[in-house]
mmCIF file of C-alpha atoms in Angstrom:
data_model
loop_
_atom_site.group_PDB
_atom_site.id
_atom_site.type_symbol
_atom_site.label_atom_id
_atom_site.label_comp_id
_atom_site.label_asym_id
_atom_site.label_seq_id
_atom_site.Cartn_x
_atom_site.Cartn_y
_atom_site.Cartn_z
ATOM 1 C CA MET A 1 0.159 0.069 0.096
ATOM 2 C CA ASN A 2 2.981 2.417 0.760
ATOM 3 C CA ASP A 3 4.195 2.178 -2.666
ATOM 4 C CA ALA A 4 1.041 3.210 -4.368
ATOM 5 C CA ARG A 5 1.243 6.317 -6.384
ATOM 6 C CA ILE A 6 -1.458 8.840 -5.158
ATOM 7 C CA SER A 7 -2.074 11.962 -6.956
ATOM 8 C CA ILE A 8 -4.145 14.764 -5.490
ATOM 9 C CA VAL A 9 -5.200 17.652 -7.899
ATOM 10 C CA GLY A 10 -5.821 20.856 -6.336
ATOM 11 C CA GLY A 11 -3.584 22.704 -3.907
ATOM 12 C CA GLY A 12 -6.162 24.413 -1.846
ATOM 13 C CA ILE A 13 -7.133 23.733 1.603
ATOM 14 C CA SER A 14 -8.704 20.431 0.706
ATOM 15 C CA GLY A 15 -5.817 19.085 -1.488
ATOM 16 C CA LEU A 16 -3.056 20.416 1.340
ATOM 17 C CA SER A 17 -5.091 18.677 4.099
ATOM 18 C CA THR A 18 -5.465 15.499 2.442
ATOM 19 C CA ALA A 19 -1.915 14.978 1.525
ATOM 20 C CA ILE A 20 -0.528 16.021 5.037
ATOM 21 C CA ALA A 21 -3.033 13.493 6.711
ATOM 22 C CA LEU A 22 -1.858 10.788 4.406
ATOM 23 C CA GLN A 23 1.703 11.618 4.763
ATOM 24 C CA ARG A 24 1.313 11.578 8.608
ATOM 25 C CA LYS A 25 0.010 8.092 8.380
ATOM 26 C CA GLY A 26 3.072 7.011 6.251
ATOM 27 C CA ILE A 27 1.220 7.131 2.676
ATOM 28 C CA TYR A 28 2.852 9.169 0.050
ATOM 29 C CA ALA A 29 0.681 11.427 -1.831
ATOM 30 C CA GLU A 30 1.793 14.332 -4.230
ATOM 31 C CA VAL A 31 -0.425 17.413 -4.780
ATOM 32 C CA TYR A 32 -0.581 19.296 -8.453
ATOM 33 C CA GLU A 33 -1.770 23.062 -8.114
ATOM 34 C CA LYS A 34 -2.432 24.641 -11.452
ATOM 35 C CA GLU A 35 -1.524 27.977 -10.342
ATOM 36 C CA LYS A 36 2.306 28.947 -10.314
ATOM 37 C CA MET A 37 1.867 30.263 -6.573
ATOM 38 C CA VAL A 38 -0.875 31.360 -4.484
ATOM 39 C CA HIS A 39 -1.265 35.085 -4.884
ATOM 40 C CA GLU A 40 -4.922 35.721 -3.883
ATOM 41 C CA PRO A 41 -5.827 38.480 -2.329
ATOM 42 C CA ASP A 42 -5.553 37.868 1.588
ATOM 43 C CA THR A 43 -8.681 37.442 3.793
ATOM 44 C CA GLY A 44 -9.646 35.621 6.927
ATOM 45 C CA ILE A 45 -11.143 32.380 7.042
ATOM 46 C CA ILE A 46 -13.232 30.907 10.175
ATOM 47 C CA LEU A 47 -12.482 27.277 10.975
ATOM 48 C CA SER A 48 -15.066 25.518 13.083
ATOM 49 C CA GLY A 49 -14.439 22.924 15.988
ATOM 50 C CA ASN A 50 -14.565 19.749 13.700
ATOM 51 C CA ALA A 51 -11.680 21.318 11.487
ATOM 52 C CA ILE A 52 -9.661 22.322 14.506
ATOM 53 C CA ARG A 53 -9.798 18.658 15.943
ATOM 54 C CA ALA A 54 -8.960 17.211 12.590
ATOM 55 C CA PHE A 55 -5.881 19.413 12.412
ATOM 56 C CA TYR A 56 -5.122 18.363 16.067
ATOM 57 C CA ILE A 57 -5.248 14.722 14.780
ATOM 58 C CA MET A 58 -2.844 15.953 12.219
ATOM 59 C CA GLY A 59 -0.585 17.515 14.610
ATOM 60 C CA LEU A 60 -1.213 21.011 13.483
ATOM 61 C CA GLY A 61 -3.775 22.233 16.151
ATOM 62 C CA PRO A 62 -1.092 24.061 18.223
ATOM 63 C CA GLU A 63 0.782 25.988 15.431
ATOM 64 C CA LEU A 64 -2.491 26.806 14.054
ATOM 65 C CA ARG A 65 -3.761 28.306 17.246
ATOM 66 C CA ALA A 66 -0.712 30.337 17.685
ATOM 67 C CA SER A 67 -1.063 32.001 14.543
ATOM 68 C CA GLY A 68 -4.783 32.995 14.679
ATOM 69 C CA LEU A 69 -7.498 33.734 17.678
ATOM 70 C CA ASP A 70 -9.883 31.409 18.924
ATOM 71 C CA ALA A 71 -13.150 31.447 20.633
ATOM 72 C CA ASP A 72 -15.833 29.361 21.999
ATOM 73 C CA GLY A 73 -18.834 31.396 21.143
ATOM 74 C CA CYS A 74 -20.488 33.033 18.372
ATOM 75 C CA LEU A 75 -23.101 35.636 18.958
ATOM 76 C CA LEU A 76 -26.218 35.665 16.385
ATOM 77 C CA LYS A 77 -27.764 39.050 16.430
ATOM 78 C CA SER A 78 -30.780 40.856 15.074
ATOM 79 C CA ASP A 79 -29.898 43.812 12.877
ATOM 80 C CA SER A 80 -30.739 46.061 15.727
ATOM 81 C CA GLY A 81 -28.051 44.241 17.709
ATOM 82 C CA ASN A 82 -30.051 42.163 20.077
ATOM 83 C CA THR A 83 -28.567 38.803 20.778
ATOM 84 C CA ILE A 84 -30.953 36.127 19.293
ATOM 85 C CA ALA A 85 -29.113 33.038 19.853
ATOM 86 C CA GLU A 86 -25.689 32.175 21.350
ATOM 87 C CA PHE A 87 -23.488 29.323 20.196
ATOM 88 C CA ASP A 88 -21.341 28.564 23.000
ATOM 89 C CA TYR A 89 -20.859 24.597 23.198
ATOM 90 C CA HIS A 90 -17.939 23.798 25.893
ATOM 91 C CA ALA A 91 -16.107 20.904 24.596
ATOM 92 C CA PRO A 92 -14.798 18.448 27.108
ATOM 93 C CA SER A 93 -11.434 18.453 25.407
ATOM 94 C CA HIS A 94 -11.094 22.160 25.651
ATOM 95 C CA ILE A 95 -10.592 22.490 21.861
ATOM 96 C CA PRO A 96 -12.335 25.746 20.582
ATOM 97 C CA ASN A 97 -14.897 25.939 18.570
ATOM 98 C CA TYR A 98 -13.892 28.715 16.237
ATOM 99 C CA LEU A 99 -10.485 29.624 15.003
ATOM 100 C CA PHE A 100 -10.036 32.948 13.093
ATOM 101 C CA ILE A 101 -6.916 33.023 10.961
ATOM 102 C CA HIS A 102 -5.560 34.682 7.733
ATOM 103 C CA ARG A 103 -6.001 32.461 4.802
ATOM 104 C CA SER A 104 -2.443 33.033 3.464
ATOM 105 C CA GLU A 105 -1.183 32.047 7.044
ATOM 106 C CA LEU A 106 -3.351 29.001 6.974
ATOM 107 C CA HIS A 107 -1.772 28.048 3.421
ATOM 108 C CA ARG A 108 1.645 28.659 4.573
ATOM 109 C CA ILE A 109 1.174 26.290 7.640
ATOM 110 C CA LEU A 110 -0.191 23.683 5.468
ATOM 111 C CA THR A 111 2.374 24.128 2.615
ATOM 112 C CA ASP A 112 5.171 23.833 5.138
ATOM 113 C CA ALA A 113 3.771 20.692 6.789
ATOM 114 C CA LEU A 114 4.062 18.786 3.461
ATOM 115 C CA LEU A 115 6.898 16.678 2.739
ATOM 116 C CA PRO A 116 9.606 18.324 0.772
ATOM 117 C CA GLY A 117 9.035 18.029 -2.985
ATOM 118 C CA SER A 118 5.482 16.726 -2.747
ATOM 119 C CA LEU A 119 3.807 19.918 -3.930
ATOM 120 C CA HIS A 120 3.963 21.041 -7.248
ATOM 121 C CA PHE A 121 3.036 24.326 -8.767
ATOM 122 C CA ASN A 122 1.796 25.409 -12.489
ATOM 123 C CA LYS A 123 0.640 21.678 -13.089
ATOM 124 C CA HIS A 124 -2.928 22.280 -14.571
ATOM 125 C CA MET A 125 -4.575 19.009 -15.147
ATOM 126 C CA ILE A 126 -6.474 19.061 -18.297
ATOM 127 C CA ASP A 127 -7.579 15.676 -18.754
ATOM 128 C CA PHE A 128 -7.082 12.107 -17.393
ATOM 129 C CA LYS A 129 -7.185 8.498 -18.814
ATOM 130 C CA ARG A 130 -8.599 5.598 -16.973
ATOM 131 C CA ASP A 131 -7.032 2.160 -17.906
ATOM 132 C CA ASP A 132 -5.327 -0.122 -15.500
ATOM 133 C CA ILE A 133 -3.059 2.965 -14.610
ATOM 134 C CA LEU A 134 -4.700 6.443 -14.362
ATOM 135 C CA THR A 135 -2.659 8.932 -16.617
ATOM 136 C CA LEU A 136 -2.971 12.433 -15.974
ATOM 137 C CA PHE A 137 -2.186 15.258 -18.681
ATOM 138 C CA PHE A 138 -1.146 18.589 -17.720
ATOM 139 C CA GLU A 139 -1.467 22.059 -19.865
ATOM 140 C CA ASP A 140 2.366 22.151 -20.011
ATOM 141 C CA GLY A 141 2.310 19.089 -22.073
ATOM 142 C CA THR A 142 3.833 16.649 -19.538
ATOM 143 C CA SER A 143 1.951 13.675 -18.126
ATOM 144 C CA ILE A 144 2.237 11.285 -15.171
ATOM 145 C CA GLU A 145 0.888 8.067 -14.354
ATOM 146 C CA SER A 146 -0.796 7.235 -11.109
ATOM 147 C CA ASP A 147 -2.472 4.185 -9.201
ATOM 148 C CA TYR A 148 -5.014 6.610 -7.416
ATOM 149 C CA LEU A 149 -6.447 10.314 -8.196
ATOM 150 C CA ILE A 150 -8.106 12.368 -5.361
ATOM 151 C CA SER A 151 -10.025 15.309 -6.738
ATOM 152 C CA CYS A 152 -9.698 18.488 -4.683
ATOM 153 C CA ASP A 153 -10.114 20.752 -7.466
ATOM 154 C CA GLY A 154 -13.028 22.683 -6.010
ATOM 155 C CA ALA A 155 -16.779 23.414 -6.800
ATOM 156 C CA ALA A 156 -16.074 23.730 -10.482
ATOM 157 C CA SER A 157 -14.081 20.347 -10.443
ATOM 158 C CA GLN A 158 -13.148 19.306 -14.064
ATOM 159 C CA ILE A 159 -12.582 15.870 -12.660
ATOM 160 C CA ARG A 160 -16.152 15.570 -11.480
ATOM 161 C CA ARG A 161 -17.653 16.924 -14.459
ATOM 162 C CA LYS A 162 -15.733 14.394 -16.578
ATOM 163 C CA LEU A 163 -16.914 11.383 -14.268
ATOM 164 C CA PHE A 164 -20.381 12.732 -13.472
ATOM 165 C CA PRO A 165 -21.633 14.968 -16.463
ATOM 166 C CA ASN A 166 -25.027 15.320 -15.134
ATOM 167 C CA SER A 167 -23.711 16.726 -11.870
ATOM 168 C CA SER A 168 -24.027 20.734 -11.684
ATOM 169 C CA LEU A 169 -23.494 23.793 -9.565
ATOM 170 C CA ILE A 170 -26.858 25.574 -8.660
ATOM 171 C CA TYR A 171 -26.620 29.192 -7.846
ATOM 172 C CA THR A 172 -27.709 29.766 -4.365
ATOM 173 C CA GLY A 173 -29.204 33.133 -5.007
ATOM 174 C CA PHE A 174 -26.570 34.823 -2.509
ATOM 175 C CA SER A 175 -23.754 37.005 -3.270
ATOM 176 C CA CYS A 176 -20.985 37.152 -0.809
ATOM 177 C CA TRP A 177 -18.346 39.938 0.013
ATOM 178 C CA ARG A 178 -15.349 39.650 2.263
ATOM 179 C CA GLY A 179 -12.778 42.079 3.588
ATOM 180 C CA ILE A 180 -10.036 42.581 6.065
ATOM 181 C CA LEU A 181 -10.048 46.017 8.053
ATOM 182 C CA ASP A 182 -6.555 47.161 9.009
ATOM 183 C CA ASP A 183 -5.899 49.087 12.348
ATOM 184 C CA PRO A 184 -9.700 49.274 13.066
ATOM 185 C CA PRO A 185 -11.064 52.576 15.182
ATOM 186 C CA MET A 186 -13.058 50.170 17.188
ATOM 187 C CA GLN A 187 -12.407 47.132 19.370
ATOM 188 C CA VAL A 188 -13.498 43.616 18.111
ATOM 189 C CA HIS A 189 -13.188 40.866 20.539
ATOM 190 C CA ASP A 190 -16.354 38.563 19.733
ATOM 191 C CA TYR A 191 -17.456 36.469 16.859
ATOM 192 C CA THR A 192 -20.986 37.708 15.613
ATOM 193 C CA GLU A 193 -23.337 37.127 12.746
ATOM 194 C CA THR A 194 -26.194 39.626 12.156
ATOM 195 C CA TRP A 195 -29.362 38.436 10.458
ATOM 196 C CA GLY A 196 -31.649 41.069 8.874
ATOM 197 C CA ALA A 197 -33.864 41.680 6.075
ATOM 198 C CA ARG A 198 -31.029 43.063 3.969
ATOM 199 C CA GLY A 199 -28.734 40.232 4.311
ATOM 200 C CA ARG A 200 -25.973 38.587 6.883
ATOM 201 C CA PHE A 201 -22.845 40.289 8.194
ATOM 202 C CA GLY A 202 -20.480 38.404 10.118
ATOM 203 C CA ILE A 203 -17.620 39.865 12.182
ATOM 204 C CA ALA A 204 -14.386 38.246 13.744
ATOM 205 C CA PRO A 205 -11.191 39.269 15.217
ATOM 206 C CA LEU A 206 -7.943 38.696 13.476
ATOM 207 C CA THR A 207 -4.132 38.724 14.699
ATOM 208 C CA ASP A 208 -2.094 41.920 13.670
ATOM 209 C CA ASN A 209 -4.923 43.990 14.968
ATOM 210 C CA GLN A 210 -7.153 43.221 12.054
ATOM 211 C CA VAL A 211 -10.846 42.480 11.585
ATOM 212 C CA PHE A 212 -12.310 39.848 9.256
ATOM 213 C CA TRP A 213 -15.779 40.739 7.992
ATOM 214 C CA TYR A 214 -17.978 39.006 5.385
ATOM 215 C CA ALA A 215 -21.506 39.783 4.117
ATOM 216 C CA LEU A 216 -24.150 37.647 2.254
ATOM 217 C CA LYS A 217 -26.996 39.087 0.542
ATOM 218 C CA LYS A 218 -29.858 37.623 -1.813
ATOM 219 C CA SER A 219 -29.538 38.537 -5.482
ATOM 220 C CA SER A 220 -32.365 38.522 -7.741
ATOM 221 C CA THR A 221 -30.596 36.695 -10.561
ATOM 222 C CA GLU A 222 -27.259 35.071 -11.071
ATOM 223 C CA ASN A 223 -26.110 38.029 -13.520
ATOM 224 C CA SER A 224 -26.738 40.814 -11.134
ATOM 225 C CA ASP A 225 -24.389 43.753 -11.085
ATOM 226 C CA MET A 226 -23.596 43.108 -7.288
ATOM 227 C CA SER A 227 -19.920 42.464 -8.320
ATOM 228 C CA GLU A 228 -19.435 45.942 -8.952
ATOM 229 C CA TRP A 229 -20.416 47.171 -5.524
ATOM 230 C CA SER A 230 -18.128 49.525 -3.401
ATOM 231 C CA PRO A 231 -18.047 49.700 0.356
ATOM 232 C CA ILE A 232 -20.360 52.785 -0.188
ATOM 233 C CA ASP A 233 -22.967 50.591 -1.843
ATOM 234 C CA LEU A 234 -22.668 47.953 1.089
ATOM 235 C CA LEU A 235 -22.915 50.454 3.584
ATOM 236 C CA PHE A 236 -26.135 51.966 1.919
ATOM 237 C CA ASN A 237 -27.410 48.477 2.125
ATOM 238 C CA PHE A 238 -26.583 47.691 5.703
ATOM 239 C CA PHE A 239 -27.239 51.345 6.911
ATOM 240 C CA TYR A 240 -29.628 50.665 9.540
ATOM 241 C CA TYR A 241 -27.723 47.598 11.096
ATOM 242 C CA HIS A 242 -26.065 47.912 14.581
ATOM 243 C CA GLU A 243 -22.624 49.244 15.022
ATOM 244 C CA PRO A 244 -19.776 48.603 14.278
ATOM 245 C CA ILE A 245 -21.035 47.308 10.755
ATOM 246 C CA GLN A 246 -21.447 50.988 9.568
ATOM 247 C CA GLU A 247 -18.017 51.838 10.871
ATOM 248 C CA ILE A 248 -16.413 48.824 9.449
ATOM 249 C CA LEU A 249 -17.765 49.499 6.027
ATOM 250 C CA GLU A 250 -16.703 53.174 6.123
ATOM 251 C CA ASN A 251 -13.285 52.278 7.010
ATOM 252 C CA THR A 252 -12.799 49.434 4.459
ATOM 253 C CA THR A 253 -11.401 50.464 0.977
ATOM 254 C CA HIS A 254 -12.537 48.812 -2.412
ATOM 255 C CA ASP A 255 -9.278 46.882 -2.943
ATOM 256 C CA GLN A 256 -9.783 45.169 0.226
ATOM 257 C CA ILE A 257 -12.986 43.452 -0.762
ATOM 258 C CA ILE A 258 -13.257 40.103 -2.439
ATOM 259 C CA TYR A 259 -16.767 39.261 -4.093
ATOM 260 C CA ASP A 260 -17.959 35.749 -4.920
ATOM 261 C CA LYS A 261 -21.187 34.216 -6.049
ATOM 262 C CA LEU A 262 -22.331 31.333 -3.825
ATOM 263 C CA TYR A 263 -22.965 28.157 -5.529
ATOM 264 C CA GLU A 264 -23.831 24.554 -4.196
ATOM 265 C CA LEU A 265 -23.573 21.161 -5.627
ATOM 266 C CA ARG A 266 -26.460 19.397 -6.873
ATOM 267 C CA PRO A 267 -26.743 16.331 -4.558
ATOM 268 C CA LEU A 268 -24.165 13.745 -5.655
ATOM 269 C CA THR A 269 -24.759 10.168 -4.760
ATOM 270 C CA PRO A 270 -21.428 8.711 -5.690
ATOM 271 C CA LEU A 271 -18.045 10.033 -4.520
ATOM 272 C CA LEU A 272 -16.180 7.435 -6.016
ATOM 273 C CA ALA A 273 -15.403 6.216 -9.600
ATOM 274 C CA GLY A 274 -12.931 3.155 -9.531
ATOM 275 C CA LYS A 275 -9.602 4.723 -8.205
ATOM 276 C CA ILE A 276 -10.883 8.227 -8.526
ATOM 277 C CA LEU A 277 -12.111 9.663 -5.260
ATOM 278 C CA LEU A 278 -13.889 13.238 -4.675
ATOM 279 C CA LEU A 279 -13.101 15.410 -1.644
ATOM 280 C CA GLY A 280 -13.857 18.807 -0.407
ATOM 281 C CA ASP A 281 -15.893 21.038 -2.615
ATOM 282 C CA SER A 282 -15.417 18.886 -5.552
ATOM 283 C CA ALA A 283 -17.938 16.600 -3.597
ATOM 284 C CA HIS A 284 -19.897 18.441 -1.390
ATOM 285 C CA ALA A 285 -19.924 22.321 -2.224
ATOM 286 C CA SER A 286 -22.557 24.157 0.004
ATOM 287 C CA MET A 287 -23.295 27.357 1.670
ATOM 288 C CA PRO A 288 -20.829 28.200 4.391
ATOM 289 C CA ASN A 289 -23.083 27.847 7.296
ATOM 290 C CA ILE A 290 -21.338 27.939 10.569
ATOM 291 C CA GLY A 291 -18.057 27.665 8.753
ATOM 292 C CA GLN A 292 -18.752 24.362 7.390
ATOM 293 C CA GLY A 293 -17.383 24.838 3.861
ATOM 294 C CA ALA A 294 -13.828 24.577 4.622
ATOM 295 C CA SER A 295 -14.349 22.486 7.773
ATOM 296 C CA GLN A 296 -15.791 19.609 6.012
ATOM 297 C CA ALA A 297 -13.077 19.515 3.549
ATOM 298 C CA VAL A 298 -10.380 19.298 6.337
ATOM 299 C CA GLU A 299 -12.714 16.632 8.071
ATOM 300 C CA ASP A 300 -12.769 14.618 4.963
ATOM 301 C CA ALA A 301 -8.781 14.444 4.989
ATOM 302 C CA VAL A 302 -8.433 12.743 8.507
ATOM 303 C CA TYR A 303 -11.355 10.546 7.754
ATOM 304 C CA LEU A 304 -9.857 9.259 4.201
ATOM 305 C CA ALA A 305 -6.451 9.000 6.036
ATOM 306 C CA LYS A 306 -7.894 6.747 8.795
ATOM 307 C CA TRP A 307 -9.756 4.436 6.551
ATOM 308 C CA ILE A 308 -6.647 3.858 4.414
ATOM 309 C CA SER A 309 -4.635 3.282 7.557
ATOM 310 C CA ILE A 310 -7.011 0.651 9.043
ATOM 311 C CA GLU A 311 -8.073 -1.179 5.544
ATOM 312 C CA GLU A 312 -5.849 -3.880 3.926
ATOM 313 C CA THR A 313 -5.977 -2.232 0.370
ATOM 314 C CA ILE A 314 -6.848 1.480 -0.787
ATOM 315 C CA ASP A 315 -9.646 0.172 -2.989
ATOM 316 C CA GLN A 316 -11.353 -1.144 0.120
ATOM 317 C CA ALA A 317 -10.482 2.284 2.003
ATOM 318 C CA PHE A 318 -12.162 4.298 -0.764
ATOM 319 C CA VAL A 319 -15.358 2.243 -0.449
ATOM 320 C CA LYS A 320 -15.587 2.404 3.236
ATOM 321 C CA TYR A 321 -14.803 6.177 3.180
ATOM 322 C CA GLU A 322 -17.501 6.859 0.597
ATOM 323 C CA ALA A 323 -20.101 4.867 2.540
ATOM 324 C CA HIS A 324 -19.126 6.344 5.921
ATOM 325 C CA ARG A 325 -18.839 10.158 4.697
ATOM 326 C CA GLN A 326 -22.074 9.994 2.858
ATOM 327 C CA GLU A 327 -23.617 9.254 6.169
ATOM 328 C CA ARG A 328 -21.659 11.747 8.202
ATOM 329 C CA MET A 329 -22.348 14.496 5.506
ATOM 330 C CA LYS A 330 -26.252 13.633 5.759
ATOM 331 C CA ILE A 331 -25.925 14.295 9.810
ATOM 332 C CA VAL A 332 -23.933 17.541 9.461
ATOM 333 C CA LYS A 333 -26.525 18.870 6.615
ATOM 334 C CA ASP A 334 -29.637 18.018 8.898
ATOM 335 C CA GLU A 335 -28.045 19.542 12.061
ATOM 336 C CA MET A 336 -27.319 22.800 9.980
ATOM 337 C CA LYS A 337 -30.476 22.687 7.817
ATOM 338 C CA ILE A 338 -32.605 24.641 10.361
ATOM 339 C CA TYR A 339 -30.155 27.381 10.417
ATOM 340 C CA GLY A 340 -29.528 27.659 6.656
ATOM 341 C CA LEU A 341 -33.260 28.166 6.164
ATOM 342 C CA ALA A 342 -33.726 30.460 8.934
ATOM 343 C CA ALA A 343 -30.905 32.708 7.617
ATOM 344 C CA ARG A 344 -32.630 32.846 4.184
ATOM 345 C CA ILE A 345 -35.693 34.824 5.426
ATOM 346 C CA ASP A 346 -35.604 38.367 4.119
ATOM 347 C CA PHE A 347 -39.243 39.731 4.874
ATOM 348 C CA PRO A 348 -38.947 41.939 7.783
ATOM 349 C CA VAL A 349 -42.049 40.526 9.567
ATOM 350 C CA LEU A 350 -40.872 37.256 9.259
ATOM 351 C CA CYS A 351 -37.376 38.049 10.316
ATOM 352 C CA SER A 352 -39.163 39.393 13.503
ATOM 353 C CA ILE A 353 -41.021 36.190 13.907
ATOM 354 C CA ARG A 354 -37.855 34.066 13.330
ATOM 355 C CA ASN A 355 -35.781 36.131 15.963
ATOM 356 C CA LYS A 356 -38.232 35.821 18.658
ATOM 357 C CA LEU A 357 -38.323 31.697 18.171
ATOM 358 C CA LEU A 358 -34.660 32.075 18.332
ATOM 359 C CA GLN A 359 -34.395 33.881 21.450
ATOM 360 C CA MET A 360 -36.852 31.347 22.817
ATOM 361 C CA THR A 361 -34.861 28.262 21.738
ATOM 362 C CA PRO A 362 -33.307 26.970 24.864
ATOM 363 C CA THR A 363 -29.022 27.489 24.315
ATOM 364 C CA ALA A 364 -28.880 23.547 24.963
ATOM 365 C CA PHE A 365 -30.795 22.713 21.598
ATOM 366 C CA HIS A 366 -28.113 24.774 19.746
ATOM 367 C CA ASN A 367 -25.221 23.403 21.630
ATOM 368 C CA GLU A 368 -26.213 19.864 21.115
ATOM 369 C CA LYS A 369 -26.450 20.406 17.352
ATOM 370 C CA LEU A 370 -22.771 21.958 17.391
ATOM 371 C CA ARG A 371 -21.714 18.819 19.600
ATOM 372 C CA ARG A 372 -23.005 16.522 16.758
ATOM 373 C CA VAL A 373 -21.208 18.682 14.098
ATOM 374 C CA PHE A 374 -17.814 19.630 16.031
ATOM 375 C CA GLU A 375 -17.102 16.229 17.904
ATOM 376 C CA ILE A 376 -15.338 13.851 15.427
ATOM 377 C CA GLU A 377 -12.991 11.995 17.760
ATOM 378 C CA GLU A 378 -15.481 9.526 18.962
ATOM 379 C CA ASP A 379 -16.740 8.735 15.462
ATOM 380 C CA MET A 380 -13.481 8.263 14.394
ATOM 381 C CA ASP A 381 -12.365 5.883 17.132
ATOM 382 C CA ALA A 382 -15.344 4.007 16.501
ATOM 383 C CA LEU A 383 -14.180 3.216 12.988
#
């Protein structure tokens, strides 16, 4: 098994985490990233408790926590600033529920944790051929042979489209803006997310005296012109939301904002096609509710490494992994479903009713849902 050639396409959080998890189990894997280097505009990222636990399993938990800020709680607020729910699950392991870190710093830590020579930049895979051995073809005219292929090439995965032509991304109806504010004029210590008729607005502290913020808003069509929105447009949209939302937007410049349209993957039954396995957004792209986008990708990595380490063959491990992950992803989806539906409400009267219902809901109800999503050690030990 240790002699098997495992190729991972995609050098984002999913691909890097998968390679690290495998390598820490003594299973060599190589990563092929299409970009020359990662030069995206920096932003923050929020990792949830299950991802933090997964990184502890990989041995990276302490370093990540030392490079970011963490918290146990998230305050859910109304547009007027009233607290409508508090997510403050306290884990027996004392591992925090949320970690706020610069995306560039997370990428650096993951890259440094790989075995030397196992990450290849500027290797854009344009096609693959399935025979007894897999052959991967790259844009630069080169090719490699591999025994197994792991697809970590994101929501728009070229590998998934070739394997499952009927799978497709669905526009969620939401646009998303993310930004970092340097030297903010206000103090931000808590992680908050505000729900109102004009959208959602999240705020989290970062190291280096910075604040990470994100905003989500429904857009009428996929081709709306919201991509051109400036901080002034966002300020106008959230003008009556509580402070420090207006102050954050007033102090954010246009070049500090990253805009995306949010897509979800049409439910895809198979994650596996022979010796090719889909992981991360390639397998289950979804709305980033309670930080589960990247967190599920990191969770994928440690579960795959665990299955490969306990099964006799990688083929058997892939089959067991797929069956287990389908079940686990259903649990996460079911636990988060109520929050995803509630967050979509944008009619003022219905927002008020929703807020009242959330305020009446016992904290223990929220915490039990978080426990089922965040706690992965018991589940992994049972494998």
